[in-house]
mmCIF file of C-alpha atoms in Angstrom:
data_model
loop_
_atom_site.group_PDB
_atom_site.id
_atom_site.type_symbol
_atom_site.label_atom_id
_atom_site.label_comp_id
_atom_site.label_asym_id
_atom_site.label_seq_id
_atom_site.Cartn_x
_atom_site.Cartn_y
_atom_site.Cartn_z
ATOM 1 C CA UNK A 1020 80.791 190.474 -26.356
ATOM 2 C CA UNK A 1021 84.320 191.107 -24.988
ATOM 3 C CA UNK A 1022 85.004 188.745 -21.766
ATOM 4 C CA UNK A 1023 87.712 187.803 -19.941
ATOM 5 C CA UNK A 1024 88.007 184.571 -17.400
ATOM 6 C CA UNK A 1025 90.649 183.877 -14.845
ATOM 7 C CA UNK A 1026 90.404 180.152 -14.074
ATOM 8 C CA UNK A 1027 92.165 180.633 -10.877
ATOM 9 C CA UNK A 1028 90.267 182.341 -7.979
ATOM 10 C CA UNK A 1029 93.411 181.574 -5.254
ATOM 11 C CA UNK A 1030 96.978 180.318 -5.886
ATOM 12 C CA UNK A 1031 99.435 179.007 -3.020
ATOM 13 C CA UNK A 1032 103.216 179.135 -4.012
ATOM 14 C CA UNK A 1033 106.492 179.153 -2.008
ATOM 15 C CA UNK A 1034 108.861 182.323 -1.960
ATOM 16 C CA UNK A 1035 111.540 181.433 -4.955
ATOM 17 C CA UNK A 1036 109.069 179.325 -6.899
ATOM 18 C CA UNK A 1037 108.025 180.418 -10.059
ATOM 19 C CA UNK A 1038 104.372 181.370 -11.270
ATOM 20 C CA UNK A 1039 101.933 181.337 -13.364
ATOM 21 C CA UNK A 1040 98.483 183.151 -14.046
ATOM 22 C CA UNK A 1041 96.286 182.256 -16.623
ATOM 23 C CA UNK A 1042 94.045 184.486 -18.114
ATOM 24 C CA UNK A 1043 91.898 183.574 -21.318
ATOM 25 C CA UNK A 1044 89.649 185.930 -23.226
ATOM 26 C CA UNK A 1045 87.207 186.669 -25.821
ATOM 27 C CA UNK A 1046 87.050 189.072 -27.922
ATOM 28 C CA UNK A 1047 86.056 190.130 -31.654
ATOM 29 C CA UNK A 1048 88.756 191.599 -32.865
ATOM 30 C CA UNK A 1049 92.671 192.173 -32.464
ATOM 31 C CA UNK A 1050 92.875 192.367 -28.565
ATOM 32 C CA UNK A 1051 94.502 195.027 -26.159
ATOM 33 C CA UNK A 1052 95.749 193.294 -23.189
ATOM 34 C CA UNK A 1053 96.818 193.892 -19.831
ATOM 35 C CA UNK A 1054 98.164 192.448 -16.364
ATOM 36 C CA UNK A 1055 97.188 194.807 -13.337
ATOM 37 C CA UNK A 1056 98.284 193.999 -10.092
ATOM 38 C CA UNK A 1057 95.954 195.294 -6.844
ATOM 39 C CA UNK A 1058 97.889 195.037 -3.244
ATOM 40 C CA UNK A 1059 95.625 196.054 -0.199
ATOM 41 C CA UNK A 1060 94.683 199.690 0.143
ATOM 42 C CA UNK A 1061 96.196 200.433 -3.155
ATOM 43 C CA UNK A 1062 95.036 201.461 -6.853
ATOM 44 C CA UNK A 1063 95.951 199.132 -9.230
ATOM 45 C CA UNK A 1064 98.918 199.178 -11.068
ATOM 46 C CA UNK A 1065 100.210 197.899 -14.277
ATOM 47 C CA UNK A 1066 102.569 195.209 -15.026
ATOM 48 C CA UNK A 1067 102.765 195.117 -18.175
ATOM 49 C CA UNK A 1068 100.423 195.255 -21.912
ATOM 50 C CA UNK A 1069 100.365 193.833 -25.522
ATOM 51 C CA UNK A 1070 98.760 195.377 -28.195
ATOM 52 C CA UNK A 1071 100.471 193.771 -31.027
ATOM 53 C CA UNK A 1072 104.006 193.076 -32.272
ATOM 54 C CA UNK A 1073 106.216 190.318 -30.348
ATOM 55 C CA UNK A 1074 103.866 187.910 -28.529
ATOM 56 C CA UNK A 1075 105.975 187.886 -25.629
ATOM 57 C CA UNK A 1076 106.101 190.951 -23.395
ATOM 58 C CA UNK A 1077 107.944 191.772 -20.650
ATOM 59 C CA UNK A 1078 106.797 193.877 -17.708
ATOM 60 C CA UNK A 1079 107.319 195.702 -14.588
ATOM 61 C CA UNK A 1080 108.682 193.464 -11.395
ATOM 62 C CA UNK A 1081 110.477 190.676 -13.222
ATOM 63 C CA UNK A 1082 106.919 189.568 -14.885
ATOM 64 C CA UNK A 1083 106.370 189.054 -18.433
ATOM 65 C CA UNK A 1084 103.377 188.154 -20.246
ATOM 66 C CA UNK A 1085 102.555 185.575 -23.431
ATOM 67 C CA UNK A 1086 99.925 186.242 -26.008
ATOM 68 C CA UNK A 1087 98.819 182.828 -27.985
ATOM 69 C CA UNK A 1088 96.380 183.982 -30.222
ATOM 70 C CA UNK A 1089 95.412 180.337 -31.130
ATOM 71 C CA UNK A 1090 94.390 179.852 -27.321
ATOM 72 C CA UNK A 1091 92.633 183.539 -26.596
ATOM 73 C CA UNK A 1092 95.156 183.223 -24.046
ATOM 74 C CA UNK A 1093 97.341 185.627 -21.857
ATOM 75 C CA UNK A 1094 99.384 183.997 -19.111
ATOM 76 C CA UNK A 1095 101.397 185.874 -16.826
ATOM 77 C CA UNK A 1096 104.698 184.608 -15.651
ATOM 78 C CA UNK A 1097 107.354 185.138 -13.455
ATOM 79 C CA UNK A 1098 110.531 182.996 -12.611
ATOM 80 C CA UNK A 1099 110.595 183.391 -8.962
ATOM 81 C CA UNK A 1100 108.369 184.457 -7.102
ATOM 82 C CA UNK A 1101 109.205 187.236 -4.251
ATOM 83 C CA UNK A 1102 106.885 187.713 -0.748
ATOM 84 C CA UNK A 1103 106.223 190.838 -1.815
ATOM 85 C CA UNK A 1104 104.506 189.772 -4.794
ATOM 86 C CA UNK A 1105 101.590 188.038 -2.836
ATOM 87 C CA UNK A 1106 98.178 190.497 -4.165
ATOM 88 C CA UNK A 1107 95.194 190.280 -6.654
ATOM 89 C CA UNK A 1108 96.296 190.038 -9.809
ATOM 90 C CA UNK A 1109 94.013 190.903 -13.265
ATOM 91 C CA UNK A 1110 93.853 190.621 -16.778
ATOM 92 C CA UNK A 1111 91.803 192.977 -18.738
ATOM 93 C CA UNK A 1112 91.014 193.072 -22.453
ATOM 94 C CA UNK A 1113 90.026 196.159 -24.411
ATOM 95 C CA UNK A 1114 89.881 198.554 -26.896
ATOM 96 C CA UNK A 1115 91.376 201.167 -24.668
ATOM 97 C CA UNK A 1116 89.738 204.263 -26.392
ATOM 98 C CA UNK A 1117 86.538 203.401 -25.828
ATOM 99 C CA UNK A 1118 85.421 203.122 -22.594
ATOM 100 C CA UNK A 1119 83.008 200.475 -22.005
ATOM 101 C CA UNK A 1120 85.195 197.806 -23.771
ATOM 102 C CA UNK A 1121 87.224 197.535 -21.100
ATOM 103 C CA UNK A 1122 86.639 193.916 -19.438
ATOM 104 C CA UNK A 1123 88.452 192.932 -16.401
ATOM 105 C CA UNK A 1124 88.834 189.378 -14.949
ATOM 106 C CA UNK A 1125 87.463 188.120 -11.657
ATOM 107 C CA UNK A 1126 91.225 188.208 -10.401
ATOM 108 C CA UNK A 1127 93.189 185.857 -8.875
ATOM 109 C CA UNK A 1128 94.595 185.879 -5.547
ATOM 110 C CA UNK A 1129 98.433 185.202 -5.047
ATOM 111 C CA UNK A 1130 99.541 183.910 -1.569
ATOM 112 C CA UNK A 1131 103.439 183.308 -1.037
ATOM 113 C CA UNK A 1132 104.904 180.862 1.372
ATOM 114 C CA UNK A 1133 107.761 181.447 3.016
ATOM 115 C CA UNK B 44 103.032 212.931 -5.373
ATOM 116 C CA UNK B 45 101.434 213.646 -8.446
ATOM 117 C CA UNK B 46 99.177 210.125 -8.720
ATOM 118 C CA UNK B 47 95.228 209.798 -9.278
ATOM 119 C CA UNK B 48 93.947 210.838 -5.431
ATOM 120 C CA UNK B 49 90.353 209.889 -4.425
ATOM 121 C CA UNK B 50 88.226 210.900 -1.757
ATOM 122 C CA UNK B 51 87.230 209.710 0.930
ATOM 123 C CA UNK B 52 88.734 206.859 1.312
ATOM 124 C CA UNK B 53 86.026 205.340 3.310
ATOM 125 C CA UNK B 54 82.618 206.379 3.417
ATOM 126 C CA UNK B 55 79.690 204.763 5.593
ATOM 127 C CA UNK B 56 76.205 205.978 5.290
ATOM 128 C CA UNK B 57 72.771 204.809 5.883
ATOM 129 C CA UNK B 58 70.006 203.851 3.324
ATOM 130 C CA UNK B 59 68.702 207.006 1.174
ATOM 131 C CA UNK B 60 71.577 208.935 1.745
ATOM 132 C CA UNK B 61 73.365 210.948 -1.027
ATOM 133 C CA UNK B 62 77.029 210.387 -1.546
ATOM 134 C CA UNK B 63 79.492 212.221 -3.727
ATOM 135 C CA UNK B 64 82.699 210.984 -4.475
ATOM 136 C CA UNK B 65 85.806 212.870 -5.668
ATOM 137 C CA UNK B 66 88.789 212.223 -8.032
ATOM 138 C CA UNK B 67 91.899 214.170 -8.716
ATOM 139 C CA UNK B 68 93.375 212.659 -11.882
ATOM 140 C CA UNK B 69 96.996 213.303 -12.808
ATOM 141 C CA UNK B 70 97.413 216.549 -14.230
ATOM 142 C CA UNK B 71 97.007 216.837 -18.092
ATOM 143 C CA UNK B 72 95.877 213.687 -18.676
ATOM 144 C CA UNK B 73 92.617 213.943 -20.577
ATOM 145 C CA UNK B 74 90.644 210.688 -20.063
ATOM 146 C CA UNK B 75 89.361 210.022 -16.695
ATOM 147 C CA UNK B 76 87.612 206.627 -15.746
ATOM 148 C CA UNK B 77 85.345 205.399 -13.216
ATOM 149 C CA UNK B 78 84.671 201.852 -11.721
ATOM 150 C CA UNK B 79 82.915 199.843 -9.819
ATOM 151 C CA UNK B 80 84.757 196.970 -7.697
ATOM 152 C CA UNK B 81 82.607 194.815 -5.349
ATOM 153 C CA UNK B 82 84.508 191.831 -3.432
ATOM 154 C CA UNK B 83 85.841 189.280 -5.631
ATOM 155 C CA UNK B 84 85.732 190.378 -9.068
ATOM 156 C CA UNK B 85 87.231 193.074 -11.286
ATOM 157 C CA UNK B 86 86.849 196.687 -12.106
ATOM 158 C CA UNK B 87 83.626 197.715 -13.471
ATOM 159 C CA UNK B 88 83.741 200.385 -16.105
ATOM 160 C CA UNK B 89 80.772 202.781 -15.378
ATOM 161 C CA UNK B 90 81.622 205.992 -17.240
ATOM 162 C CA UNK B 91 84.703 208.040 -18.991
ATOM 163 C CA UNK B 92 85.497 211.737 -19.518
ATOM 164 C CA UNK B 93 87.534 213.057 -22.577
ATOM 165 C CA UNK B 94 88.217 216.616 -20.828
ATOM 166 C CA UNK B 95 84.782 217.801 -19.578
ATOM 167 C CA UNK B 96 82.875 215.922 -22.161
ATOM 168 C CA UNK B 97 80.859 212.693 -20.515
ATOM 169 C CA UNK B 98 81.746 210.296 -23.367
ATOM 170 C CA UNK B 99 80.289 206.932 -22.269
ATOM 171 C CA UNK B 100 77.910 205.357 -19.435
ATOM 172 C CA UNK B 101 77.261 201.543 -18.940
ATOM 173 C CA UNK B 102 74.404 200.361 -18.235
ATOM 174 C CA UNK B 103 75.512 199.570 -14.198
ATOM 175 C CA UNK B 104 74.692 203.582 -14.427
ATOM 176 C CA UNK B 105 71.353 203.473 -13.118
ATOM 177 C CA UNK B 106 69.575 207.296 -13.009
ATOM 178 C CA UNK B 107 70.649 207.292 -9.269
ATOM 179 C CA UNK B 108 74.502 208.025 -10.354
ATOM 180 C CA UNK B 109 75.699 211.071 -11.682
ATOM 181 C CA UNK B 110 79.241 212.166 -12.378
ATOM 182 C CA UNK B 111 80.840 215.487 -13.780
ATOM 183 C CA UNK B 112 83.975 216.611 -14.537
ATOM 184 C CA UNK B 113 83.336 220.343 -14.870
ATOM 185 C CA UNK B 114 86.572 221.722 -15.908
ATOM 186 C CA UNK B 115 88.225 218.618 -17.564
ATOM 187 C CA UNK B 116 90.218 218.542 -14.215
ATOM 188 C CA UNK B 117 88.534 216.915 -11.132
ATOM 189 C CA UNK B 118 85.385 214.549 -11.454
ATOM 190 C CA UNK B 119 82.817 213.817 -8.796
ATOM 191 C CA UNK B 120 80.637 210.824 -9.094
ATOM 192 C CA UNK B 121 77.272 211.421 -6.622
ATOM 193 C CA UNK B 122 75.046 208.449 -5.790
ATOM 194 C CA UNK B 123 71.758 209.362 -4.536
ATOM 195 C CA UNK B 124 69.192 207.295 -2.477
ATOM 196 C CA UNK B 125 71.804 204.872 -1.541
ATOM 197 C CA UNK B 126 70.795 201.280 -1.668
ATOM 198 C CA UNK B 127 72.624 198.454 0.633
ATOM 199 C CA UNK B 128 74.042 196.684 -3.627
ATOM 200 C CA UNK B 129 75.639 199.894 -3.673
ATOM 201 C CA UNK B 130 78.391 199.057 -1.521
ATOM 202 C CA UNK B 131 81.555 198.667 -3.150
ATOM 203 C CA UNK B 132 84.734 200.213 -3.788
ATOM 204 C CA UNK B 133 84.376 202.871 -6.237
ATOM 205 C CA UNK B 134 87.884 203.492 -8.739
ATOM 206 C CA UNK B 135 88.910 206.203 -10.582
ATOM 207 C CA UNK B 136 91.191 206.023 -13.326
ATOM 208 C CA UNK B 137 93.158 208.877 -15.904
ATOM 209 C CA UNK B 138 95.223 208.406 -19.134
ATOM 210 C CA UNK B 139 96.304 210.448 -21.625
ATOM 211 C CA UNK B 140 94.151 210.230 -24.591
ATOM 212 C CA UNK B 141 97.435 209.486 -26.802
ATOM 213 C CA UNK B 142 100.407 207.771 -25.322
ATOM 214 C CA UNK B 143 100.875 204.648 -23.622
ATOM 215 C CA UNK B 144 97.082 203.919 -23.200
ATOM 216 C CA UNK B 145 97.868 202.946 -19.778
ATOM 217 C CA UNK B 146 94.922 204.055 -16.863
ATOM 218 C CA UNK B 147 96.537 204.886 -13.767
ATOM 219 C CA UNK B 148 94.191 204.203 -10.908
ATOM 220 C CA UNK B 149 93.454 205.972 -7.714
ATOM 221 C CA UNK B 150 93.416 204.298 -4.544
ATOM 222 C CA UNK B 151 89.505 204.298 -4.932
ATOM 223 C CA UNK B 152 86.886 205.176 -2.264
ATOM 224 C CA UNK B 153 85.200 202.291 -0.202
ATOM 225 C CA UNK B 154 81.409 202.556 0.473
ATOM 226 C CA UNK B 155 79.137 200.702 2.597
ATOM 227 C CA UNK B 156 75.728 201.753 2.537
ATOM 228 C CA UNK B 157 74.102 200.220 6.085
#
């Protein structure tokens, strides 16, 4: 069955620093993936999504995404990181069309310092 | 604006009560999701439409949840005999069917069942 982990509940960083989210999943065939970003009292929205071609993808917000295949892995980067950027961040893994393959991640929570 | 609305936004009710939960997808898009998020983990899928037609329901769909989506425009998704594990925040989502497969989420509707 299709799951997705994110390793990292909560991460700290300072404003200007860069980032990284990891995300790795499982799944039984070629994967649809996907960074969604939640900030308080909003939906979620996305950053950015693979679903084959160049393994590096770039996104919304200065983000940009890196499928490794070999790893079932799907880390989300950015260079430097903004204030504004501090809210839950998830990775989900699917087939898209079909409903119930969608899997989210637990999320991870990103705090900036200033 | 011409996003996914939801409402309420916040709805408190007692044990047993009945609840019923709207969602305004954006106009023309086809597919129309709904989730379950409780506090710390990800969306939930519980059950798509394609247009009026009920496509999928997971298993999280116990008999007390219904949803429709009578004209393949607005859903509602009605809980009855509320338990207290019901309390979450409840998402909707739409996409067109072909496109950029991207959901576009709603700002969801918080429950607490006391």
């Amino acid at each position: 069955a299709q799951s997705v982990t994110q390793p990292d509940i909560h991460i700290t960083v300072s404003e200007g620093a860069s980032l990284e989210l990891r995300c790795n999943y499982s799944y039984g065939a070629t994967p649809y993936l996907f960074w969604y970003v939640q900030s308080p009292g909003q939906g979620l929205q996305l950053l950015l999504k693979y679903f084959s071609g160049d393994t590096l993808v770039q996104g919304i917000k200065g983000f940009e995404a890196e499928f490794k295949r070999s790893q079932s892995s799907f880390n989300l980067r950015k260079p430097s990181v903004h204030w504004s950027d501090a809210a839950e961040y998830f990775c989900a893994v699917g087939a898209v069309l079909t409903g119930d393959d969608m899997r989210f991640g637990a999320g991870t929570r990103l705090t900036v310092k200033p | 604006d011409t996003g996914v609305s939801q409402n309420p936004r916040h709805k408190i009710t007692k044990r047993g009560q009945n609840v019923t939960f709207r969602c305004d997808p954006i106009s023309e898009h086809n597919r129309l999701y709904w989730y379950r998020q409780t506090l710390g983990q990800g969306p939930e899928f519980l059950t798509y439409f394609q247009n009026e037609a009920q496509l999928e329901k997971s298993r999280l769909l116990s008999d007390r949840f219904s949803a429709e989506r009578p004209k393949g425009s607005f859903s509602t998704l009605e809980i009855q005999r509320t338990e207290q594990g019901d309390s979450a925040m409840y998402l909707c989502a739409s996409m067109v069917e072909e496109g950029s497969y991207e959901q576009y989420f709603g700002p969801g509707t918080r429950l607490t069942v006391t």
